[in-house]
PDB file of C-alpha atoms in Angstrom:
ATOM      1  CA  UNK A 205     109.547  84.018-183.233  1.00  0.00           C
ATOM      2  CA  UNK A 206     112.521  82.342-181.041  1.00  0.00           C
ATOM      3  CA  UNK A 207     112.457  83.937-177.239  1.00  0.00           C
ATOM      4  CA  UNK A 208     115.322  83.706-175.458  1.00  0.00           C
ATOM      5  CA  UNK A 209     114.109  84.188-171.821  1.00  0.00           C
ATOM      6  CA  UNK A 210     116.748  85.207-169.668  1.00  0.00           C
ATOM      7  CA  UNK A 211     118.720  82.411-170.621  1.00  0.00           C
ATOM      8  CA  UNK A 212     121.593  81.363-168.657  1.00  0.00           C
ATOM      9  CA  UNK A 213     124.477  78.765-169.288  1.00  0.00           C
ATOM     10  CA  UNK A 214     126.723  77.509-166.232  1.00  0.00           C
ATOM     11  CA  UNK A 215     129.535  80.600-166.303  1.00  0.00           C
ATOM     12  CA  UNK A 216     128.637  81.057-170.091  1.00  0.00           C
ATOM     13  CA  UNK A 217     126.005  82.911-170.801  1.00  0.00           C
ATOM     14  CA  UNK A 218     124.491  85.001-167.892  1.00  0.00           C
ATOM     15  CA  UNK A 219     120.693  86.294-168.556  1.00  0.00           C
ATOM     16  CA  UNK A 220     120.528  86.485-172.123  1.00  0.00           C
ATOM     17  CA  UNK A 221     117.224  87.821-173.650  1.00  0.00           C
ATOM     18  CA  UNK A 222     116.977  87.827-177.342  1.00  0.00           C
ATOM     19  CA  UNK A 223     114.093  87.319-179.952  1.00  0.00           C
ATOM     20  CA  UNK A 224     114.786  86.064-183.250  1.00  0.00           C
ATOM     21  CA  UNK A 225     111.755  87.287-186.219  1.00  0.00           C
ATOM     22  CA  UNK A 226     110.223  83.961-188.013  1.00  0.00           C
ATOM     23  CA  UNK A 227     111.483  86.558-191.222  1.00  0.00           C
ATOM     24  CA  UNK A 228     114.315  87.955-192.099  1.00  0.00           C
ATOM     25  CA  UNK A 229     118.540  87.323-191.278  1.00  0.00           C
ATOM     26  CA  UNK A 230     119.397  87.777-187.566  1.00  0.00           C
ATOM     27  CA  UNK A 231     123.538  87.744-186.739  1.00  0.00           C
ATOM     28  CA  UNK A 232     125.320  86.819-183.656  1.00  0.00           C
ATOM     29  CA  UNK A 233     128.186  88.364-182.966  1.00  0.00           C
ATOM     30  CA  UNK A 234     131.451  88.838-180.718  1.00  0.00           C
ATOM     31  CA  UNK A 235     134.863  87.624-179.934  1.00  0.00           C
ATOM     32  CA  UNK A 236     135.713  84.029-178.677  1.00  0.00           C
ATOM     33  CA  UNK A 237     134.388  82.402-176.177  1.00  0.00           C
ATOM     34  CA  UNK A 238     131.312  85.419-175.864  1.00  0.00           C
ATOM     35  CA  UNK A 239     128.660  82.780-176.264  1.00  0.00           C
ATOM     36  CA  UNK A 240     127.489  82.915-179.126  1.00  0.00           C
ATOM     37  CA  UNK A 241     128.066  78.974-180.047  1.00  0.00           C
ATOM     38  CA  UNK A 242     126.296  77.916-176.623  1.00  0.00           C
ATOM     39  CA  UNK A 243     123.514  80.316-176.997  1.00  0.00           C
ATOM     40  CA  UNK A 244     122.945  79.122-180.301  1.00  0.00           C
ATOM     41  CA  UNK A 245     122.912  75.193-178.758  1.00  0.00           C
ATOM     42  CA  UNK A 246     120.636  76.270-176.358  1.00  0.00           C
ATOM     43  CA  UNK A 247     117.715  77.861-178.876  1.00  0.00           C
ATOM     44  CA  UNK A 248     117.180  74.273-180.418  1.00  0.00           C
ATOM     45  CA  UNK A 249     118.296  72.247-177.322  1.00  0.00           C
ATOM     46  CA  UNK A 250     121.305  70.752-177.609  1.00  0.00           C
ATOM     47  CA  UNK A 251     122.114  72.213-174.496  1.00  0.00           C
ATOM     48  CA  UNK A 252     119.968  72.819-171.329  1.00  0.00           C
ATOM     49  CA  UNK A 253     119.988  76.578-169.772  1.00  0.00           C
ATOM     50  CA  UNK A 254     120.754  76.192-166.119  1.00  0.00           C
ATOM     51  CA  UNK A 255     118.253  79.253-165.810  1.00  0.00           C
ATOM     52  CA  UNK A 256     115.776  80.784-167.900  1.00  0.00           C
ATOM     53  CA  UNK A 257     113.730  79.283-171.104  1.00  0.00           C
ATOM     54  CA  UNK A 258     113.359  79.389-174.695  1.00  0.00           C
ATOM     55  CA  UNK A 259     110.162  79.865-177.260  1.00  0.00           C
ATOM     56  CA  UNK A 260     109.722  78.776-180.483  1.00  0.00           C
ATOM     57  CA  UNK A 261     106.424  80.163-181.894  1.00  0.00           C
ATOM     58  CA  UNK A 262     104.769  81.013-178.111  1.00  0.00           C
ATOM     59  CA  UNK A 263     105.743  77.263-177.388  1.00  0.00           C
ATOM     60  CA  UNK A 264     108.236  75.941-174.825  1.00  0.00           C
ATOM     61  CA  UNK A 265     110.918  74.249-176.192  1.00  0.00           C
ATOM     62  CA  UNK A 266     110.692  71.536-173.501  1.00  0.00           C
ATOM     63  CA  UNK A 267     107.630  70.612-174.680  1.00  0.00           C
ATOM     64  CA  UNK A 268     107.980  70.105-178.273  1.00  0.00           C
ATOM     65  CA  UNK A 269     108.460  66.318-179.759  1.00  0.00           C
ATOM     66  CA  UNK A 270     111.838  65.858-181.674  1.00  0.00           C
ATOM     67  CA  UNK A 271     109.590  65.963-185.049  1.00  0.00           C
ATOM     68  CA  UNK A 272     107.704  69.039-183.975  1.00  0.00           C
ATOM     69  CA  UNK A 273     110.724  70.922-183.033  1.00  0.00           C
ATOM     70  CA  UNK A 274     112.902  69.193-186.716  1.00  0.00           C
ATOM     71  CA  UNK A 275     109.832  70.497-188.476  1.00  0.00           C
ATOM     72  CA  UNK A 276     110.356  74.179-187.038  1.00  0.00           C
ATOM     73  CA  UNK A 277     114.133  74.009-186.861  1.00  0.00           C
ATOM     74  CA  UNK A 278     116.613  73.748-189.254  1.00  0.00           C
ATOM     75  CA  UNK A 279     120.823  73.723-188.086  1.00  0.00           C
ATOM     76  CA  UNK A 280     123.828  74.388-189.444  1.00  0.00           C
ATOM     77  CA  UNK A 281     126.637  73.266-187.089  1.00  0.00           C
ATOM     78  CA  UNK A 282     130.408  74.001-186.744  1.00  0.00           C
ATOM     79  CA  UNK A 283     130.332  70.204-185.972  1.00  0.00           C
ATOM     80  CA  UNK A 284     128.572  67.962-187.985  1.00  0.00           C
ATOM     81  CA  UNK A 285     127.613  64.450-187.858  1.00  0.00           C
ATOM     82  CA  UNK A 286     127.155  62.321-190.638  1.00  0.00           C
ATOM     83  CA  UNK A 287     127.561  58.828-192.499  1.00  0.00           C
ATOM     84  CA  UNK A 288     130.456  59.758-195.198  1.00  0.00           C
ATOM     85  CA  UNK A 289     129.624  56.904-197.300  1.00  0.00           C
ATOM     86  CA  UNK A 290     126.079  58.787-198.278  1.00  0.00           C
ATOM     87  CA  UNK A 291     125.929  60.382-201.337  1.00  0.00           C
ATOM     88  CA  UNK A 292     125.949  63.764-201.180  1.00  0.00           C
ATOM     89  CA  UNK A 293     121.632  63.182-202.376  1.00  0.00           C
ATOM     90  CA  UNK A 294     121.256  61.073-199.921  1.00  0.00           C
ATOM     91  CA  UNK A 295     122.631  63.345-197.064  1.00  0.00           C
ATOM     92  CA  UNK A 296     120.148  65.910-198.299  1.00  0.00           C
ATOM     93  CA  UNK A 297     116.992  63.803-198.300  1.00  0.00           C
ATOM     94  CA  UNK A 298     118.214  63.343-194.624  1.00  0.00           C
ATOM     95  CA  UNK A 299     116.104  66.971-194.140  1.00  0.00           C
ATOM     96  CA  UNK A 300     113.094  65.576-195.257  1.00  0.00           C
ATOM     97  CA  UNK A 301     112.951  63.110-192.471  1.00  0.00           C
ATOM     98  CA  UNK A 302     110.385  65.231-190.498  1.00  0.00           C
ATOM     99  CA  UNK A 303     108.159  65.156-193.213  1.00  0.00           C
ATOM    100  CA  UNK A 304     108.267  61.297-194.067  1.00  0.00           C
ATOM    101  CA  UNK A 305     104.495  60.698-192.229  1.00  0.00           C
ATOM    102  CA  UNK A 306     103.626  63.240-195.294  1.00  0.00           C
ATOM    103  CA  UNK A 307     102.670  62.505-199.369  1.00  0.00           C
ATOM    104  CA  UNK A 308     105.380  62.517-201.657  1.00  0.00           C
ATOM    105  CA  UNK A 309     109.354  61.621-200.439  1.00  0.00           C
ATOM    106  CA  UNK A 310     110.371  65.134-200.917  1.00  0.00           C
ATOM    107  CA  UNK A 311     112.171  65.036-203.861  1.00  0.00           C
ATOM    108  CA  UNK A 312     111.558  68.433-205.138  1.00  0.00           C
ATOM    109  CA  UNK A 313     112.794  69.859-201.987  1.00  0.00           C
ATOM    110  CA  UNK A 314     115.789  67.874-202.706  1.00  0.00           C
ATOM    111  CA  UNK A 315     116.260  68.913-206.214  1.00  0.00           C
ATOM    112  CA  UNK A 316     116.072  72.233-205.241  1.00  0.00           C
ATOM    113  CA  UNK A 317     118.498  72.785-202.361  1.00  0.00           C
ATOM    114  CA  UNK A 318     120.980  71.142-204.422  1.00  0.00           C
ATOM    115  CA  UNK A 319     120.301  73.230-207.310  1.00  0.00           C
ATOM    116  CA  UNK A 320     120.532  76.163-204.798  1.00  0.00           C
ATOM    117  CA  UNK A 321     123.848  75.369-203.520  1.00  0.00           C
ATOM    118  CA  UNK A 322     125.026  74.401-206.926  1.00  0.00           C
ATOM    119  CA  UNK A 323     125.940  70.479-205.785  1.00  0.00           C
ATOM    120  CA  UNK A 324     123.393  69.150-208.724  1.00  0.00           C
ATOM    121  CA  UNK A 325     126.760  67.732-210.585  1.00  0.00           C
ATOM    122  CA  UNK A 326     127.606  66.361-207.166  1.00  0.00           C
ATOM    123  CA  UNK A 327     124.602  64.630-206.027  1.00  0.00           C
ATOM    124  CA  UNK A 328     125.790  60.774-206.682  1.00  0.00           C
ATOM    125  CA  UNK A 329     129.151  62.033-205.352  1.00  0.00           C
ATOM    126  CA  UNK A 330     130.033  59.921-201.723  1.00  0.00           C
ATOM    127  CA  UNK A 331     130.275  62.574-199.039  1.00  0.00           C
ATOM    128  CA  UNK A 332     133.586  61.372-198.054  1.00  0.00           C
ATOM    129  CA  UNK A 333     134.859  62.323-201.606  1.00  0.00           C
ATOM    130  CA  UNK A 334     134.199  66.033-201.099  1.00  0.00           C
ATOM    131  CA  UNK A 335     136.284  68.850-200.256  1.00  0.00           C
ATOM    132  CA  UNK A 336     135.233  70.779-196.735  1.00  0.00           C
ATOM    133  CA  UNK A 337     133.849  73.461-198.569  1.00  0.00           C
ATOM    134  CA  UNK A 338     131.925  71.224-200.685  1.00  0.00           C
ATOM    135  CA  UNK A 339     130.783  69.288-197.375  1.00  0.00           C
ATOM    136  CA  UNK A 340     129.633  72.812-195.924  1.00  0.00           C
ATOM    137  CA  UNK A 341     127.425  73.191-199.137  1.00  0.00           C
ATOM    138  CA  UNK A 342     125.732  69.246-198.450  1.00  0.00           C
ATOM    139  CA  UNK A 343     124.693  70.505-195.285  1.00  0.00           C
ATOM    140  CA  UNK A 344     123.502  73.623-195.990  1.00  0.00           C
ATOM    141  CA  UNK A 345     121.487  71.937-198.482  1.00  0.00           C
ATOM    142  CA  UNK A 346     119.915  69.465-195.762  1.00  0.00           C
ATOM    143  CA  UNK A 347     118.955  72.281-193.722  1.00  0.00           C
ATOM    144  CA  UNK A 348     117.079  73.766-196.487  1.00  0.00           C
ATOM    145  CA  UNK A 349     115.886  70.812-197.802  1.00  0.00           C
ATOM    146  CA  UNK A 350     114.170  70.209-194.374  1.00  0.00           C
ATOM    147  CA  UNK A 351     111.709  73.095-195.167  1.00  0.00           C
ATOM    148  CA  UNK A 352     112.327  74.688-191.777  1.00  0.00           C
ATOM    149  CA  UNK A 353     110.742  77.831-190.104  1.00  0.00           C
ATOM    150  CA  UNK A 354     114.114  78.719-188.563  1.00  0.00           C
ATOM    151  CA  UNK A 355     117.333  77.984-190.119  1.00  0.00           C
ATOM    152  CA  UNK A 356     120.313  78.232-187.199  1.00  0.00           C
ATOM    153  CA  UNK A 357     123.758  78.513-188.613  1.00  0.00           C
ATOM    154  CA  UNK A 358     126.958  78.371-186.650  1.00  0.00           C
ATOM    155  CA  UNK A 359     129.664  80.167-188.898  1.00  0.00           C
ATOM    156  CA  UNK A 360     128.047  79.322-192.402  1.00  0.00           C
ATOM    157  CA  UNK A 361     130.898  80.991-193.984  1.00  0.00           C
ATOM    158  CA  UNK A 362     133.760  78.378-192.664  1.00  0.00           C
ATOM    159  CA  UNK A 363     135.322  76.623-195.897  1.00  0.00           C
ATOM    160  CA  UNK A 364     133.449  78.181-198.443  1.00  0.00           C
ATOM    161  CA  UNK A 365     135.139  80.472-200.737  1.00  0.00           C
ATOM    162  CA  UNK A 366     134.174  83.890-201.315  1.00  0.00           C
ATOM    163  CA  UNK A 367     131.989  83.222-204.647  1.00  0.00           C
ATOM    164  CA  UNK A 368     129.637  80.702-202.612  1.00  0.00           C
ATOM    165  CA  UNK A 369     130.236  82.970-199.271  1.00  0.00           C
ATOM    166  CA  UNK A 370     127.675  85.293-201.495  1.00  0.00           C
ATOM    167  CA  UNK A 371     125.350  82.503-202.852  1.00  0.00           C
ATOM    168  CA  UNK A 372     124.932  81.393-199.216  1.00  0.00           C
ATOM    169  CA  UNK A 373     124.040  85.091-198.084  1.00  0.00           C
ATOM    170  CA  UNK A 374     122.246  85.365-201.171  1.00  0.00           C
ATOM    171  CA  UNK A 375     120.038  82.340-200.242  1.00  0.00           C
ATOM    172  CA  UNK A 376     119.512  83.521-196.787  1.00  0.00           C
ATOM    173  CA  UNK A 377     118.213  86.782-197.816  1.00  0.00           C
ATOM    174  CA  UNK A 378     115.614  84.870-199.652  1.00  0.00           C
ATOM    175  CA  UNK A 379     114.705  82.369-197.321  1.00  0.00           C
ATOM    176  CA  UNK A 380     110.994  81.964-196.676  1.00  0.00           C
ATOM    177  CA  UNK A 381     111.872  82.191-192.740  1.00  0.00           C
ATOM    178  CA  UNK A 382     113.844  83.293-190.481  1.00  0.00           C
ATOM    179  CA  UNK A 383     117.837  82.803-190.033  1.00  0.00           C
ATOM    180  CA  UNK A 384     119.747  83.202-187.257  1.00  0.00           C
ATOM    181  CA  UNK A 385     123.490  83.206-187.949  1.00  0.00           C
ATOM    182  CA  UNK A 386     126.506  83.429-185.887  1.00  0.00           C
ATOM    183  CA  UNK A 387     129.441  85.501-187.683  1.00  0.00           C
ATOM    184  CA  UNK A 388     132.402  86.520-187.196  1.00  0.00           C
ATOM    185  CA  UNK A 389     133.079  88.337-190.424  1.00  0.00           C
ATOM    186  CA  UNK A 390     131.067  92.084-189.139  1.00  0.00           C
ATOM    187  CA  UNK A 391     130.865  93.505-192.720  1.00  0.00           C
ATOM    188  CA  UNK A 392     128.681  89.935-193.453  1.00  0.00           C
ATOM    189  CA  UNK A 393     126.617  91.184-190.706  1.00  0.00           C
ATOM    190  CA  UNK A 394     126.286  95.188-192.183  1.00  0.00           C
ATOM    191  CA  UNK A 395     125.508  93.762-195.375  1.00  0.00           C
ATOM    192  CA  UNK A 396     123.131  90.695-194.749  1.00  0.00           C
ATOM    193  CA  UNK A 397     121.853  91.386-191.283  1.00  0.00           C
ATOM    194  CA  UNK A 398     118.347  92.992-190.500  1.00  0.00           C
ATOM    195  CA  UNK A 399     119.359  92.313-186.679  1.00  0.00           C
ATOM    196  CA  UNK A 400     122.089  92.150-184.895  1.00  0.00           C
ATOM    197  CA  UNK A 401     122.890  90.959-181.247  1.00  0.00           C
ATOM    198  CA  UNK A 402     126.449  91.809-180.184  1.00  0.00           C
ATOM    199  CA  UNK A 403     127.620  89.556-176.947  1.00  0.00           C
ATOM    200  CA  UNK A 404     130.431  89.643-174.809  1.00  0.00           C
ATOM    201  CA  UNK A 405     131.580  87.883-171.717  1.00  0.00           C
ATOM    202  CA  UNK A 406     128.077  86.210-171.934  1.00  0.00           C
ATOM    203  CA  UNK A 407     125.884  88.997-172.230  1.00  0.00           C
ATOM    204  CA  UNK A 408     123.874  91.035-174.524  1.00  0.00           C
ATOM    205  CA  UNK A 409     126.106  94.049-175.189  1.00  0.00           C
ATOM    206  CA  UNK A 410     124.532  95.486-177.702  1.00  0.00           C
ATOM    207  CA  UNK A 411     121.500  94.815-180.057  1.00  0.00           C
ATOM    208  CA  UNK A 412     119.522  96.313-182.997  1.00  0.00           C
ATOM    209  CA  UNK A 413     120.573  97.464-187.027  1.00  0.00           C
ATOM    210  CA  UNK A 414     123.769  97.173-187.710  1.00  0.00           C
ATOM    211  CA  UNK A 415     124.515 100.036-188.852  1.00  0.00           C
ATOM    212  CA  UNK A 416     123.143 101.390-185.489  1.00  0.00           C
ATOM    213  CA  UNK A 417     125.092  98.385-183.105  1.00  0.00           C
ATOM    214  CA  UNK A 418     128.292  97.705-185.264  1.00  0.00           C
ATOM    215  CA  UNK A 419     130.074 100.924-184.482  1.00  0.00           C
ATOM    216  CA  UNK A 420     133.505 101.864-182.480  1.00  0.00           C
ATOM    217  CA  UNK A 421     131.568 103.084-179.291  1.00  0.00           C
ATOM    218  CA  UNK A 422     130.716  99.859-179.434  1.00  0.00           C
ATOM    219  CA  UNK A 423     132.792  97.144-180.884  1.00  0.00           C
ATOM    220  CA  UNK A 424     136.706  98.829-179.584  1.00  0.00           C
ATOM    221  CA  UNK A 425     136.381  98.026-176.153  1.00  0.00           C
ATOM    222  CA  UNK A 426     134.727  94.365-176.835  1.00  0.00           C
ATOM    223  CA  UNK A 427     137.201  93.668-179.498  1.00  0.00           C
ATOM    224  CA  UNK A 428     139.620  95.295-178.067  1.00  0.00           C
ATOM    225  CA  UNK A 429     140.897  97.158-181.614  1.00  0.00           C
ATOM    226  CA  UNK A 430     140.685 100.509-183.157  1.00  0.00           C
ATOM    227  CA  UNK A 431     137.812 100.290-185.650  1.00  0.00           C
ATOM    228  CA  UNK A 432     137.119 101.915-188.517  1.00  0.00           C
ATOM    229  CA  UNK A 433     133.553 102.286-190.222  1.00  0.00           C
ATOM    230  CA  UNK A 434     132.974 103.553-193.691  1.00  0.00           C
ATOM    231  CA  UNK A 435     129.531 103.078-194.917  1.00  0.00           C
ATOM    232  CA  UNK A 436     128.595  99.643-194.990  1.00  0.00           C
ATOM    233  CA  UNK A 437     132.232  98.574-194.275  1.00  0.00           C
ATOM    234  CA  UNK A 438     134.570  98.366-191.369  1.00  0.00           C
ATOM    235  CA  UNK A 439     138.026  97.659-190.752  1.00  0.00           C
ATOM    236  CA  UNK A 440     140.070  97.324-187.548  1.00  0.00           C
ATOM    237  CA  UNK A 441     143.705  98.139-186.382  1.00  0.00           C
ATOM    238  CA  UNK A 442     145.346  96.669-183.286  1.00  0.00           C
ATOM    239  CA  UNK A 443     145.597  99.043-180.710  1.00  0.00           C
ATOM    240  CA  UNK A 444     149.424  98.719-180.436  1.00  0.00           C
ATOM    241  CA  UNK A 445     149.653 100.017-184.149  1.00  0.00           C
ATOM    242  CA  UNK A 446     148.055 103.131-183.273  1.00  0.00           C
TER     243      UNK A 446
END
């Protein structure tokens, strides 16, 4: 399990608690600038809480080596960085760095994240050749390849189209771990989600099923819309249409 222990963030986030299950698909939720990014950053430390502490498997995250924590952690960023000129095989076998002390060189790990996110005809193709969507899929595949515990995505969803939009849920829903995702798309989160944490203004507003956290009680005064749930689906309408 990830612990978020009443994790604060300068002015961002302000006493988060949140646990994320080493099984399962856990979403992240809420309008811009709620904290969702930064709270993400801060569960694999990329950014420092000014208060409070995070736990990855009953150990602090301060304490883990850069290895130990890669060999835990997985992450999917809105902002990657990368060599272009890799091949789009070679930016894969980038996940099994971790492991390199290890037998073997990992290539059926690679083989089968690019299978899994369909790049197989891609795989000699240089990075810098690829669309944004097809980039998305490279390091998706990394992450995967990297045999994590805990894949963290930041807005998976961004330049993929909506046939590999499914594959990528799809893939989550049968990872061997546990995922924590930050969406903006809510009817992703009814449909994929086991958990979801709803924040706003840098807190915890709301947390639990879906089904039992993504309704208008809820969500109209943080989005600030008229929502409308049917089933597993919801739509919104701007309050000055009403």
């Amino acid at each position: 399990m990830i612990e978020a222990c009443g994790i604060e963030y300068r002015s961002i986030l302000r006493g988060v608690d949140a646990q994320f299950a080493h099984r399962g698909v856990t979403g992240i939720v809420g309008p811009n600038g709620a904290g969702k990014t930064t709270l993400l950053k801060c569960l694999f430390g990329a950014l420092t809480p000014t208060a409070g502490r995070v736990r990855i498997d009953a150990a602090d995250l301060t304490t883990l080596s850069p290895r130990d924590l890669a060999r835990r952690v997985a992450v999917v960023s809105q902002e990657p960085s990368f060599n272009d000129r890799l091949s789009v095989a070679e930016l894969v076998s980038l996940g099994r760095l971790p492991h390199r002390d290890r037998r073997g060189r990992g290539e059926e790990e690679v083989a089968t994240a690019l299978e899994q996110l369909g790049l197989l005809e891609l795989a000699h193709r240089q990075i810098a050749r690829l669309s944004g969507g097809e980039r998305q899929r490279a390091m998706i595949a990394r992450a995967l390849a990297q045999r994590p515990r805990y894949l963290l995505l930041d807005e998976p969803g961004n330049h993929l189209d909506i046939h590999h939009q499914l594959d990528l849920f799809h893939i989550l829903r049968e990872f061997d771990g546990g995922a924590v995702v930050v969406l903006h798309d809510l009817n992703h989160a009814l449909d994929y989600c086991d958990v979801v944490y709803v924040l706003a203004d840098g807190r915890v507003a709301a947390a639990g099923a879906p089904r039992e956290v993504l309704v208008p009680e809820v969500l109209e005064p943080i989005y600030n819309v008229r929502v409308h749930r049917a089933g597993n689906h919801v739509t919104f309408t701007r309050e000055e249409q009403l």
